[in-house]
């Protein structure tokens, strides 16, 4: 039995980084909004502590997705944490605020996504911000999202910066400033020692609005279509099916997995695949679930010579942006430092240690998301096809070599006991290729399954409207044609700002 729900102007599916922004901006403009979130309220204290995120992985607040076995990574299935809570992955992530390189967005525009070039999106980034430094050419003041600096860095995070500088890398004071290339300390979505998720920043201040309905524990089963138009969604909650109706538009902000899965379950996707799993075809849209990709990383783990002191920030305090080729317009490597052991799969885990995480941010490999069945509660099949492209493997090996050089610098002498992964037995480049295949993991930056564009495999147009369906948009990291050169939370928040402008212009 389906229980009807009252109609709102907008239904937003997903209360994560983009969805939270959209909810706030629609409310501010006087619209009524019903937001549906599969997870619970964000009242777990581990969410709000900047040091709490490792404890959230594989917790009830984590979708804890697993990929299918990866052909080019020793047939291993990779663990993909994704937030299942108000705030989505912005309640689960490491709180690093990075926008990416201007060439990322200019490339989107060059490929036909007009209005998404760097000069067009920079004001949207700034509009969200309440940066500790105040208003500048690069930062905003007075927006809902607090962005702070790390003022008391961990001594090993400082050692990382000093070691990279000793190798000739430039020090940068702001990865979101004039030039993101270099080594330095991160800016973070933290204020007064508390995580500031998108939900806490954008929605909690207006949570009591009579125009807002929030339903948690809501698993969306399909978009409701009438005469080619989205009029609402059907969802399961508390053991029953419900319907939420939208007078204006439905917005999918369920993330790279959730939004594509919702489209496919609604019969919007590749016709052949939908037939295979027994879903009635509403719109043959072949690009849904294509273009799945992710930033990759491994762990260069060190055993420490003594216990490390506790940190005061987000455990992810410093990093380096650099390139495999200085002729590139932007960086393609992002080694990240953690003053904890982030284990490399199948390698020993020392009691006391730290990790330099070699990472690539311009991957070329692409994969797919597919339904396992027509059951809306079944997890989809995730195949990012990691390391399929030779460049990805070689660039990640380059990153490992760079991180080992950094880890061997004098700045770490006071802390370093021994390298645990890949370990001293890994001497040649072939050894490191095998290490990468054996231990490659994710930066948790999956994108692309509802790609924006104008070609036959695009899912949404540059105004985020789903091709072939009226009244339906997608707004989250799934619309990214290619992943930006950095952490994806800030770009997802920017997508929420852009989507809000598009929705309001059409209303």
Tab-separated table of C-alpha atoms in Angstrom:
chain	number	residue	atom	x	y	z
A	1	UNK	CA	0.000	0.000	0.000
A	2	UNK	CA	1.292	3.453	-0.953
A	3	UNK	CA	0.636	6.308	1.435
A	4	UNK	CA	0.310	9.728	-0.248
A	5	UNK	CA	2.291	12.716	0.909
A	6	UNK	CA	1.467	16.420	0.750
A	7	UNK	CA	2.805	18.351	-2.219
A	8	UNK	CA	5.756	20.768	-1.979
A	9	UNK	CA	7.252	23.080	-4.571
A	10	UNK	CA	10.411	20.972	-4.731
A	11	UNK	CA	11.459	17.487	-3.698
A	12	UNK	CA	15.197	17.115	-3.074
A	13	UNK	CA	16.551	13.576	-2.845
A	14	UNK	CA	19.671	13.546	-0.678
A	15	UNK	CA	20.781	15.876	2.106
A	16	UNK	CA	24.480	15.837	1.266
A	17	UNK	CA	26.903	18.482	0.039
A	18	UNK	CA	24.876	19.710	-2.942
A	19	UNK	CA	21.409	18.861	-1.637
A	20	UNK	CA	21.868	20.860	1.554
A	21	UNK	CA	22.811	23.961	-0.426
A	22	UNK	CA	19.803	23.594	-2.704
A	23	UNK	CA	17.429	23.204	0.248
A	24	UNK	CA	18.732	26.391	1.856
A	25	UNK	CA	18.641	28.519	-1.274
A	26	UNK	CA	15.126	27.377	-2.217
A	27	UNK	CA	13.868	28.125	1.294
A	28	UNK	CA	15.516	31.536	1.258
A	29	UNK	CA	13.643	32.278	-1.979
A	30	UNK	CA	10.304	31.436	-0.361
A	31	UNK	CA	9.717	27.943	-1.752
A	32	UNK	CA	8.548	24.853	0.124
A	33	UNK	CA	10.902	21.884	0.086
A	34	UNK	CA	10.660	18.219	1.029
A	35	UNK	CA	14.130	16.688	1.458
A	36	UNK	CA	14.512	12.925	1.646
A	37	UNK	CA	17.602	11.377	3.256
A	38	UNK	CA	18.256	7.638	3.455
A	39	UNK	CA	20.310	7.985	6.622
A	40	UNK	CA	19.472	9.216	10.122
A	41	UNK	CA	19.816	12.546	11.900
A	42	UNK	CA	23.441	13.619	12.416
A	43	UNK	CA	23.398	13.323	16.214
A	44	UNK	CA	26.394	10.974	16.518
A	45	UNK	CA	29.161	12.907	18.279
A	46	UNK	CA	31.777	11.285	16.037
A	47	UNK	CA	30.307	13.240	13.127
A	48	UNK	CA	30.985	16.567	14.805
A	49	UNK	CA	34.526	15.912	16.018
A	50	UNK	CA	37.220	16.760	13.437
A	51	UNK	CA	39.121	13.690	14.673
A	52	UNK	CA	36.100	11.387	14.503
A	53	UNK	CA	35.973	10.495	10.808
A	54	UNK	CA	38.059	7.260	10.922
A	55	UNK	CA	35.551	5.839	13.423
A	56	UNK	CA	32.675	6.527	11.015
A	57	UNK	CA	34.053	4.311	8.254
A	58	UNK	CA	31.972	1.129	8.020
A	59	UNK	CA	29.685	2.427	10.764
A	60	UNK	CA	25.878	2.610	10.397
A	61	UNK	CA	26.384	6.126	8.988
A	62	UNK	CA	28.408	4.763	6.061
A	63	UNK	CA	26.910	3.102	2.984
A	64	UNK	CA	30.207	1.161	2.939
A	65	UNK	CA	29.912	0.393	-0.758
A	66	UNK	CA	32.174	-2.200	-2.348
A	67	UNK	CA	33.205	-2.330	-5.981
A	68	UNK	CA	33.115	-5.460	-8.062
A	69	UNK	CA	36.537	-7.199	-8.319
A	70	UNK	CA	38.917	-4.925	-10.180
A	71	UNK	CA	40.636	-6.654	-13.076
A	72	UNK	CA	43.711	-4.407	-13.031
A	73	UNK	CA	44.080	-4.381	-9.227
A	74	UNK	CA	44.629	-8.076	-8.505
A	75	UNK	CA	40.864	-8.719	-8.688
A	76	UNK	CA	40.342	-6.920	-5.377
A	77	UNK	CA	37.064	-5.272	-4.410
A	78	UNK	CA	37.608	-1.704	-3.211
A	79	UNK	CA	35.877	-0.160	-0.199
A	80	UNK	CA	34.036	3.084	-0.929
A	81	UNK	CA	32.839	4.997	2.144
A	82	UNK	CA	29.798	7.193	1.426
A	83	UNK	CA	27.848	9.178	3.998
A	84	UNK	CA	24.427	7.811	4.990
A	85	UNK	CA	23.324	10.599	7.316
A	86	UNK	CA	22.137	14.201	7.156
A	87	UNK	CA	25.062	15.990	5.511
A	88	UNK	CA	25.907	12.958	3.387
A	89	UNK	CA	29.611	12.517	2.817
A	90	UNK	CA	30.263	16.022	4.170
A	91	UNK	CA	29.428	14.448	7.563
A	92	UNK	CA	31.916	11.631	6.972
A	93	UNK	CA	34.823	13.171	5.084
A	94	UNK	CA	38.136	14.668	6.193
A	95	UNK	CA	36.845	18.268	6.006
A	96	UNK	CA	39.485	19.417	3.507
A	97	UNK	CA	38.322	22.464	1.548
A	98	UNK	CA	39.847	22.336	-1.951
A	99	UNK	CA	38.213	23.641	-5.114
A	100	UNK	CA	40.468	22.206	-7.801
A	101	UNK	CA	42.376	23.896	-10.602
A	102	UNK	CA	40.857	26.469	-12.919
A	103	UNK	CA	41.728	24.270	-15.909
A	104	UNK	CA	39.333	21.601	-14.587
A	105	UNK	CA	36.329	23.861	-15.007
A	106	UNK	CA	37.532	25.502	-18.197
A	107	UNK	CA	37.779	21.987	-19.660
A	108	UNK	CA	34.138	21.337	-18.721
A	109	UNK	CA	33.105	24.500	-20.544
A	110	UNK	CA	35.276	23.695	-23.555
A	111	UNK	CA	33.454	20.367	-23.863
A	112	UNK	CA	30.114	22.156	-24.111
A	113	UNK	CA	29.159	22.758	-20.478
A	114	UNK	CA	28.728	26.477	-20.936
A	115	UNK	CA	28.487	28.502	-17.746
A	116	UNK	CA	30.779	26.116	-15.856
A	117	UNK	CA	34.132	27.739	-16.707
A	118	UNK	CA	36.350	28.887	-13.850
A	119	UNK	CA	35.433	32.559	-14.088
A	120	UNK	CA	31.747	31.607	-13.860
A	121	UNK	CA	32.030	29.205	-10.910
A	122	UNK	CA	34.509	31.123	-8.738
A	123	UNK	CA	31.785	33.548	-7.536
A	124	UNK	CA	29.691	30.519	-6.527
A	125	UNK	CA	32.525	29.111	-4.431
A	126	UNK	CA	32.937	32.485	-2.777
A	127	UNK	CA	29.201	32.904	-2.167
A	128	UNK	CA	29.129	29.781	0.014
A	129	UNK	CA	32.122	30.760	2.101
A	130	UNK	CA	32.629	32.390	5.427
A	131	UNK	CA	36.409	32.221	5.290
A	132	UNK	CA	38.458	32.995	8.356
A	133	UNK	CA	40.620	35.364	6.278
A	134	UNK	CA	37.618	37.419	5.193
A	135	UNK	CA	36.727	38.750	1.764
A	136	UNK	CA	39.393	38.679	-0.959
A	137	UNK	CA	39.831	37.957	-4.646
A	138	UNK	CA	39.793	34.260	-3.754
A	139	UNK	CA	37.547	33.948	-0.721
A	140	UNK	CA	34.124	34.954	0.505
A	141	UNK	CA	32.841	36.264	3.825
A	142	UNK	CA	29.398	35.892	5.350
A	143	UNK	CA	28.309	32.753	3.494
A	144	UNK	CA	26.870	29.740	5.318
A	145	UNK	CA	30.009	27.561	5.102
A	146	UNK	CA	32.801	28.241	7.621
A	147	UNK	CA	36.307	27.647	6.264
A	148	UNK	CA	39.230	27.816	8.677
A	149	UNK	CA	42.982	27.463	8.702
A	150	UNK	CA	44.973	24.907	10.663
A	151	UNK	CA	46.721	27.111	13.197
A	152	UNK	CA	48.368	24.468	15.397
A	153	UNK	CA	49.605	21.785	13.012
A	154	UNK	CA	50.782	18.394	14.167
A	155	UNK	CA	54.595	18.167	14.275
A	156	UNK	CA	54.643	15.360	11.717
A	157	UNK	CA	52.405	17.384	9.370
A	158	UNK	CA	54.972	20.167	9.668
A	159	UNK	CA	57.720	17.634	8.942
A	160	UNK	CA	55.920	16.701	5.719
A	161	UNK	CA	55.879	20.324	4.583
A	162	UNK	CA	59.537	20.806	5.487
A	163	UNK	CA	60.545	17.579	3.738
A	164	UNK	CA	58.781	18.544	0.507
A	165	UNK	CA	60.373	21.997	0.566
A	166	UNK	CA	63.778	20.353	1.042
A	167	UNK	CA	63.128	18.473	-2.206
A	168	UNK	CA	62.482	21.734	-4.055
A	169	UNK	CA	58.702	22.067	-3.861
A	170	UNK	CA	57.357	25.559	-3.299
A	171	UNK	CA	55.468	26.430	-0.120
A	172	UNK	CA	51.903	27.600	-0.728
A	173	UNK	CA	49.776	29.403	1.814
A	174	UNK	CA	46.464	28.715	0.079
A	175	UNK	CA	45.628	25.828	-2.277
A	176	UNK	CA	42.559	27.841	-3.312
A	177	UNK	CA	44.545	30.934	-4.187
A	178	UNK	CA	46.433	32.120	-7.234
A	179	UNK	CA	48.418	28.884	-7.691
A	180	UNK	CA	47.460	25.611	-6.042
A	181	UNK	CA	50.732	23.869	-6.949
A	182	UNK	CA	53.018	23.428	-3.954
A	183	UNK	CA	53.047	22.093	-0.411
A	184	UNK	CA	51.250	23.519	2.600
A	185	UNK	CA	48.531	23.157	5.182
A	186	UNK	CA	44.904	22.589	4.296
A	187	UNK	CA	41.950	24.837	4.873
A	188	UNK	CA	39.092	22.971	6.535
A	189	UNK	CA	35.324	23.122	6.976
A	190	UNK	CA	35.696	23.419	10.747
A	191	UNK	CA	34.710	26.128	13.232
A	192	UNK	CA	35.390	26.254	16.961
A	193	UNK	CA	36.656	22.688	16.926
A	194	UNK	CA	33.516	21.290	15.247
A	195	UNK	CA	32.956	19.800	11.802
A	196	UNK	CA	30.798	22.069	9.674
A	197	UNK	CA	29.041	19.727	7.268
A	198	UNK	CA	26.878	21.094	4.468
A	199	UNK	CA	23.782	20.191	6.493
A	200	UNK	CA	25.011	21.938	9.630
A	201	UNK	CA	26.162	24.966	7.666
A	202	UNK	CA	23.285	25.495	5.252
A	203	UNK	CA	20.155	23.856	6.709
A	204	UNK	CA	20.412	23.733	10.494
A	205	UNK	CA	20.145	27.555	10.799
A	206	UNK	CA	16.747	27.368	9.013
A	207	UNK	CA	15.722	23.911	10.209
A	208	UNK	CA	12.559	25.239	11.899
A	209	UNK	CA	11.185	26.802	8.714
A	210	UNK	CA	7.531	25.822	8.237
A	211	UNK	CA	8.287	25.466	4.514
A	212	UNK	CA	10.755	22.614	5.129
A	213	UNK	CA	9.874	18.953	5.543
A	214	UNK	CA	12.736	16.572	6.338
A	215	UNK	CA	12.244	12.816	6.105
A	216	UNK	CA	15.144	10.661	7.296
A	217	UNK	CA	15.391	6.909	6.808
A	218	UNK	CA	13.833	7.392	3.361
A	219	UNK	CA	15.056	5.043	0.640
A	220	UNK	CA	13.983	6.389	-2.752
A	221	UNK	CA	12.734	3.652	-5.071
A	222	UNK	CA	11.893	5.597	-8.208
A	223	UNK	CA	11.017	8.940	-9.725
A	224	UNK	CA	7.309	9.300	-10.494
A	225	UNK	CA	6.732	10.198	-14.141
A	226	UNK	CA	3.542	11.447	-15.762
A	227	UNK	CA	3.450	12.269	-19.488
A	228	UNK	CA	7.239	12.653	-19.631
A	229	UNK	CA	7.468	14.846	-16.549
A	230	UNK	CA	8.810	14.111	-13.062
A	231	UNK	CA	6.070	14.836	-10.523
A	232	UNK	CA	7.599	13.314	-7.394
A	233	UNK	CA	9.307	10.244	-5.999
A	234	UNK	CA	8.282	7.000	-4.378
A	235	UNK	CA	10.249	6.003	-1.303
A	236	UNK	CA	10.280	3.472	1.500
A	237	UNK	CA	10.294	4.574	5.128
A	238	UNK	CA	9.303	2.805	8.344
A	239	UNK	CA	8.323	-0.305	6.431
A	240	UNK	CA	5.866	1.411	4.075
A	241	UNK	CA	5.901	3.001	0.653
A	242	UNK	CA	5.235	6.734	0.435
A	243	UNK	CA	5.078	9.333	-2.280
A	244	UNK	CA	6.427	12.865	-2.190
A	245	UNK	CA	5.047	15.170	-4.876
A	246	UNK	CA	6.702	18.246	-6.370
A	247	UNK	CA	4.713	21.073	-7.949
A	248	UNK	CA	7.820	22.511	-9.607
A	249	UNK	CA	10.754	20.081	-9.919
A	250	UNK	CA	12.415	16.994	-8.508
A	251	UNK	CA	16.142	17.259	-7.790
A	252	UNK	CA	18.314	14.165	-7.390
A	253	UNK	CA	21.264	14.869	-5.102
A	254	UNK	CA	21.936	11.318	-4.016
A	255	UNK	CA	25.567	11.312	-5.075
A	256	UNK	CA	27.468	9.373	-7.689
A	257	UNK	CA	25.822	6.115	-6.629
A	258	UNK	CA	22.377	7.183	-5.443
A	259	UNK	CA	21.399	9.513	-8.270
A	260	UNK	CA	22.351	7.128	-11.059
A	261	UNK	CA	20.670	4.226	-9.251
A	262	UNK	CA	17.452	6.251	-8.849
A	263	UNK	CA	17.385	7.075	-12.561
A	264	UNK	CA	17.939	3.456	-13.565
A	265	UNK	CA	15.233	2.186	-11.190
A	266	UNK	CA	12.898	4.749	-12.768
A	267	UNK	CA	13.498	3.318	-16.236
A	268	UNK	CA	15.800	6.173	-17.273
A	269	UNK	CA	19.010	4.709	-18.639
A	270	UNK	CA	20.519	2.314	-21.200
A	271	UNK	CA	17.603	0.367	-22.656
A	272	UNK	CA	19.512	-2.895	-23.070
A	273	UNK	CA	20.629	-2.898	-19.448
A	274	UNK	CA	17.182	-2.041	-18.155
A	275	UNK	CA	15.723	-4.948	-20.118
A	276	UNK	CA	18.341	-7.292	-18.668
A	277	UNK	CA	17.338	-6.481	-15.089
A	278	UNK	CA	13.609	-6.247	-15.733
A	279	UNK	CA	12.999	-2.511	-15.373
A	280	UNK	CA	10.404	-0.967	-17.689
A	281	UNK	CA	11.999	1.570	-20.020
A	282	UNK	CA	10.772	5.145	-19.673
A	283	UNK	CA	13.626	6.975	-21.436
A	284	UNK	CA	16.495	5.309	-23.304
A	285	UNK	CA	19.384	7.371	-21.939
A	286	UNK	CA	22.562	5.386	-22.596
A	287	UNK	CA	24.926	7.520	-20.515
A	288	UNK	CA	23.351	6.806	-17.123
A	289	UNK	CA	25.917	4.891	-15.081
A	290	UNK	CA	28.761	5.479	-17.531
A	291	UNK	CA	31.894	7.579	-16.863
A	292	UNK	CA	32.358	6.330	-13.276
A	293	UNK	CA	35.779	7.332	-12.007
A	294	UNK	CA	37.629	8.256	-8.850
A	295	UNK	CA	40.831	9.673	-7.469
A	296	UNK	CA	43.157	6.809	-6.566
A	297	UNK	CA	45.685	6.556	-3.775
A	298	UNK	CA	47.822	4.067	-1.899
A	299	UNK	CA	49.434	4.272	1.531
A	300	UNK	CA	53.151	4.810	2.077
A	301	UNK	CA	53.093	3.738	5.742
A	302	UNK	CA	55.821	4.355	8.321
A	303	UNK	CA	56.284	2.907	11.761
A	304	UNK	CA	57.088	5.714	14.180
A	305	UNK	CA	59.970	5.613	16.624
A	306	UNK	CA	57.620	6.661	19.430
A	307	UNK	CA	53.922	7.339	20.004
A	308	UNK	CA	52.648	10.394	18.160
A	309	UNK	CA	50.983	13.174	20.147
A	310	UNK	CA	47.284	13.706	19.478
A	311	UNK	CA	46.345	16.195	16.782
A	312	UNK	CA	44.169	19.261	17.213
A	313	UNK	CA	42.722	19.440	13.699
A	314	UNK	CA	41.291	16.976	11.160
A	315	UNK	CA	44.111	14.352	11.011
A	316	UNK	CA	44.687	15.433	7.363
A	317	UNK	CA	46.590	18.634	7.836
A	318	UNK	CA	49.119	18.958	5.007
A	319	UNK	CA	49.466	17.914	1.410
A	320	UNK	CA	51.287	18.546	-1.847
A	321	UNK	CA	50.008	19.317	-5.325
A	322	UNK	CA	52.492	18.669	-8.101
A	323	UNK	CA	52.698	17.232	-11.579
A	324	UNK	CA	54.229	14.343	-13.471
A	325	UNK	CA	54.968	16.845	-16.249
A	326	UNK	CA	55.584	20.563	-15.617
A	327	UNK	CA	54.019	21.369	-19.003
A	328	UNK	CA	50.575	20.438	-17.676
A	329	UNK	CA	48.300	23.424	-16.946
A	330	UNK	CA	47.551	22.016	-13.490
A	331	UNK	CA	48.649	19.309	-11.063
A	332	UNK	CA	47.932	15.613	-11.489
A	333	UNK	CA	49.414	14.334	-8.206
A	334	UNK	CA	48.118	15.015	-4.678
A	335	UNK	CA	50.199	13.320	-1.967
A	336	UNK	CA	48.406	13.706	1.356
A	337	UNK	CA	49.829	13.388	4.863
A	338	UNK	CA	48.015	11.674	7.757
A	339	UNK	CA	49.438	11.569	11.289
A	340	UNK	CA	47.913	8.129	11.761
A	341	UNK	CA	48.272	4.747	10.115
A	342	UNK	CA	45.981	4.502	7.097
A	343	UNK	CA	46.628	0.839	6.367
A	344	UNK	CA	47.721	-0.517	3.016
A	345	UNK	CA	45.675	-3.615	2.238
A	346	UNK	CA	47.572	-6.854	3.070
A	347	UNK	CA	50.466	-4.982	4.716
A	348	UNK	CA	51.344	-4.892	8.450
A	349	UNK	CA	49.755	-2.200	10.622
A	350	UNK	CA	52.218	-0.722	13.134
A	351	UNK	CA	50.962	0.330	16.552
A	352	UNK	CA	52.435	3.811	16.156
A	353	UNK	CA	52.934	5.402	12.780
A	354	UNK	CA	51.999	7.881	10.084
A	355	UNK	CA	51.092	7.758	6.415
A	356	UNK	CA	52.117	9.625	3.305
A	357	UNK	CA	49.346	8.858	0.806
A	358	UNK	CA	50.446	8.982	-2.849
A	359	UNK	CA	47.449	10.052	-4.919
A	360	UNK	CA	46.555	10.902	-8.510
A	361	UNK	CA	43.899	13.471	-9.347
A	362	UNK	CA	43.584	13.325	-13.138
A	363	UNK	CA	42.700	9.648	-13.717
A	364	UNK	CA	41.948	8.468	-17.235
A	365	UNK	CA	40.291	5.129	-16.425
A	366	UNK	CA	36.509	5.043	-16.653
A	367	UNK	CA	34.001	2.464	-15.488
A	368	UNK	CA	30.291	1.861	-14.957
A	369	UNK	CA	27.485	1.660	-12.415
A	370	UNK	CA	24.828	-0.949	-13.170
A	371	UNK	CA	21.813	-2.349	-11.347
A	372	UNK	CA	22.247	-5.816	-9.882
A	373	UNK	CA	18.496	-6.319	-10.174
A	374	UNK	CA	15.218	-4.423	-10.264
A	375	UNK	CA	15.085	-4.552	-6.451
A	376	UNK	CA	15.471	-0.945	-5.245
A	377	UNK	CA	17.036	-2.168	-1.992
A	378	UNK	CA	19.798	-4.109	-3.786
A	379	UNK	CA	23.247	-2.521	-3.934
A	380	UNK	CA	24.270	-1.595	-7.486
A	381	UNK	CA	27.295	-3.051	-9.276
A	382	UNK	CA	30.178	-0.557	-9.093
A	383	UNK	CA	33.023	-1.057	-11.556
A	384	UNK	CA	35.344	1.948	-11.748
A	385	UNK	CA	37.788	-0.117	-13.837
A	386	UNK	CA	40.729	1.274	-11.862
A	387	UNK	CA	44.200	1.229	-13.397
A	388	UNK	CA	42.814	0.214	-16.786
A	389	UNK	CA	44.726	3.078	-18.369
A	390	UNK	CA	48.510	2.791	-18.312
A	391	UNK	CA	48.884	6.450	-17.345
A	392	UNK	CA	47.003	5.884	-14.069
A	393	UNK	CA	49.332	3.087	-13.019
A	394	UNK	CA	52.501	4.935	-14.017
A	395	UNK	CA	51.400	8.219	-12.432
A	396	UNK	CA	50.577	6.436	-9.185
A	397	UNK	CA	53.988	4.776	-9.202
A	398	UNK	CA	55.511	8.232	-9.776
A	399	UNK	CA	53.573	9.426	-6.735
A	400	UNK	CA	54.849	6.527	-4.624
A	401	UNK	CA	58.435	7.304	-5.584
A	402	UNK	CA	57.908	10.952	-4.693
A	403	UNK	CA	56.361	10.109	-1.319
A	404	UNK	CA	59.207	7.764	-0.440
A	405	UNK	CA	61.634	10.587	-1.205
A	406	UNK	CA	59.672	12.876	1.097
A	407	UNK	CA	59.471	10.198	3.800
A	408	UNK	CA	63.231	9.722	3.695
A	409	UNK	CA	64.070	13.384	4.283
A	410	UNK	CA	65.844	14.665	7.401
A	411	UNK	CA	62.663	16.369	8.596
A	412	UNK	CA	61.268	12.925	9.481
A	413	UNK	CA	64.391	11.603	11.209
A	414	UNK	CA	62.974	12.315	14.660
A	415	UNK	CA	59.843	10.246	13.912
A	416	UNK	CA	60.771	7.540	11.416
A	417	UNK	CA	61.581	4.029	12.609
A	418	UNK	CA	60.952	2.050	9.419
A	419	UNK	CA	58.938	2.053	6.214
A	420	UNK	CA	56.197	-0.580	6.434
A	421	UNK	CA	54.492	-0.202	3.040
A	422	UNK	CA	55.628	-0.786	0.390
A	423	UNK	CA	58.617	-1.710	2.563
A	424	UNK	CA	62.347	-1.994	1.884
A	425	UNK	CA	61.925	-5.081	-0.291
A	426	UNK	CA	60.204	-2.890	-2.942
A	427	UNK	CA	63.203	-1.573	-4.836
A	428	UNK	CA	62.400	-1.442	-8.539
A	429	UNK	CA	59.676	0.253	-10.514
A	430	UNK	CA	58.204	-3.175	-11.273
A	431	UNK	CA	58.056	-3.809	-7.521
A	432	UNK	CA	56.117	-0.587	-7.100
A	433	UNK	CA	53.734	-1.428	-9.935
A	434	UNK	CA	52.905	-4.661	-8.123
A	435	UNK	CA	52.533	-2.770	-4.843
A	436	UNK	CA	50.071	-0.355	-6.460
A	437	UNK	CA	47.956	-3.178	-7.891
A	438	UNK	CA	48.019	-4.919	-4.515
A	439	UNK	CA	47.194	-1.880	-2.370
A	440	UNK	CA	45.461	0.751	-4.517
A	441	UNK	CA	42.460	2.338	-2.868
A	442	UNK	CA	40.393	5.470	-3.144
A	443	UNK	CA	40.473	9.105	-2.169
A	444	UNK	CA	36.675	8.783	-1.777
A	445	UNK	CA	36.076	11.181	-4.685
A	446	UNK	CA	33.817	9.180	-6.996
A	447	UNK	CA	32.125	11.170	-9.782
A	448	UNK	CA	30.641	11.078	-13.242
A	449	UNK	CA	27.701	8.643	-13.486
A	450	UNK	CA	25.177	11.314	-14.577
A	451	UNK	CA	27.610	13.264	-16.695
A	452	UNK	CA	26.809	16.767	-17.833
A	453	UNK	CA	27.236	17.507	-21.517
A	454	UNK	CA	25.687	17.775	-24.949
A	455	UNK	CA	26.783	14.527	-26.597
A	456	UNK	CA	24.877	11.252	-26.873
A	457	UNK	CA	26.268	9.875	-23.584
A	458	UNK	CA	25.460	12.972	-21.539
A	459	UNK	CA	22.781	12.488	-18.887
A	460	UNK	CA	22.090	16.134	-18.021
A	461	UNK	CA	22.500	19.325	-19.995
A	462	UNK	CA	24.507	22.322	-18.719
A	463	UNK	CA	21.411	23.417	-16.771
A	464	UNK	CA	21.410	19.997	-15.042
A	465	UNK	CA	18.127	18.930	-16.663
A	466	UNK	CA	17.886	15.203	-17.345
A	467	UNK	CA	17.697	14.644	-21.089
A	468	UNK	CA	14.262	13.433	-22.148
A	469	UNK	CA	12.463	14.223	-18.875
A	470	UNK	CA	10.847	17.483	-17.825
A	471	UNK	CA	10.948	18.704	-14.237
A	472	UNK	CA	13.913	16.518	-13.237
A	473	UNK	CA	17.467	17.633	-12.506
A	474	UNK	CA	20.558	16.028	-11.027
A	475	UNK	CA	22.860	18.118	-8.848
A	476	UNK	CA	25.818	16.425	-7.162
A	477	UNK	CA	29.231	14.984	-8.035
A	478	UNK	CA	27.642	12.543	-10.470
A	479	UNK	CA	27.226	15.332	-13.047
A	480	UNK	CA	30.959	16.074	-13.231
A	481	UNK	CA	32.321	15.287	-16.720
A	482	UNK	CA	35.740	14.761	-15.134
A	483	UNK	CA	36.837	14.898	-11.527
A	484	UNK	CA	38.490	18.160	-10.423
A	485	UNK	CA	42.118	18.163	-9.338
A	486	UNK	CA	41.403	18.019	-5.625
A	487	UNK	CA	38.930	16.982	-2.963
A	488	UNK	CA	35.331	16.979	-4.176
A	489	UNK	CA	33.317	18.407	-1.260
A	490	UNK	CA	33.832	22.073	-2.164
A	491	UNK	CA	33.032	21.454	-5.870
A	492	UNK	CA	29.865	19.570	-4.870
A	493	UNK	CA	28.784	22.517	-2.731
A	494	UNK	CA	29.462	24.781	-5.712
A	495	UNK	CA	27.246	22.521	-7.855
A	496	UNK	CA	24.515	23.030	-5.271
A	497	UNK	CA	24.885	26.790	-5.606
A	498	UNK	CA	24.767	26.606	-9.411
A	499	UNK	CA	21.758	24.294	-9.339
A	500	UNK	CA	19.951	26.681	-7.015
A	501	UNK	CA	20.429	29.545	-9.436
A	502	UNK	CA	19.146	27.402	-12.322
A	503	UNK	CA	16.113	26.204	-10.375
A	504	UNK	CA	15.188	29.693	-9.216
A	505	UNK	CA	15.606	31.139	-12.695
A	506	UNK	CA	13.111	28.578	-14.001
A	507	UNK	CA	10.576	28.919	-11.183
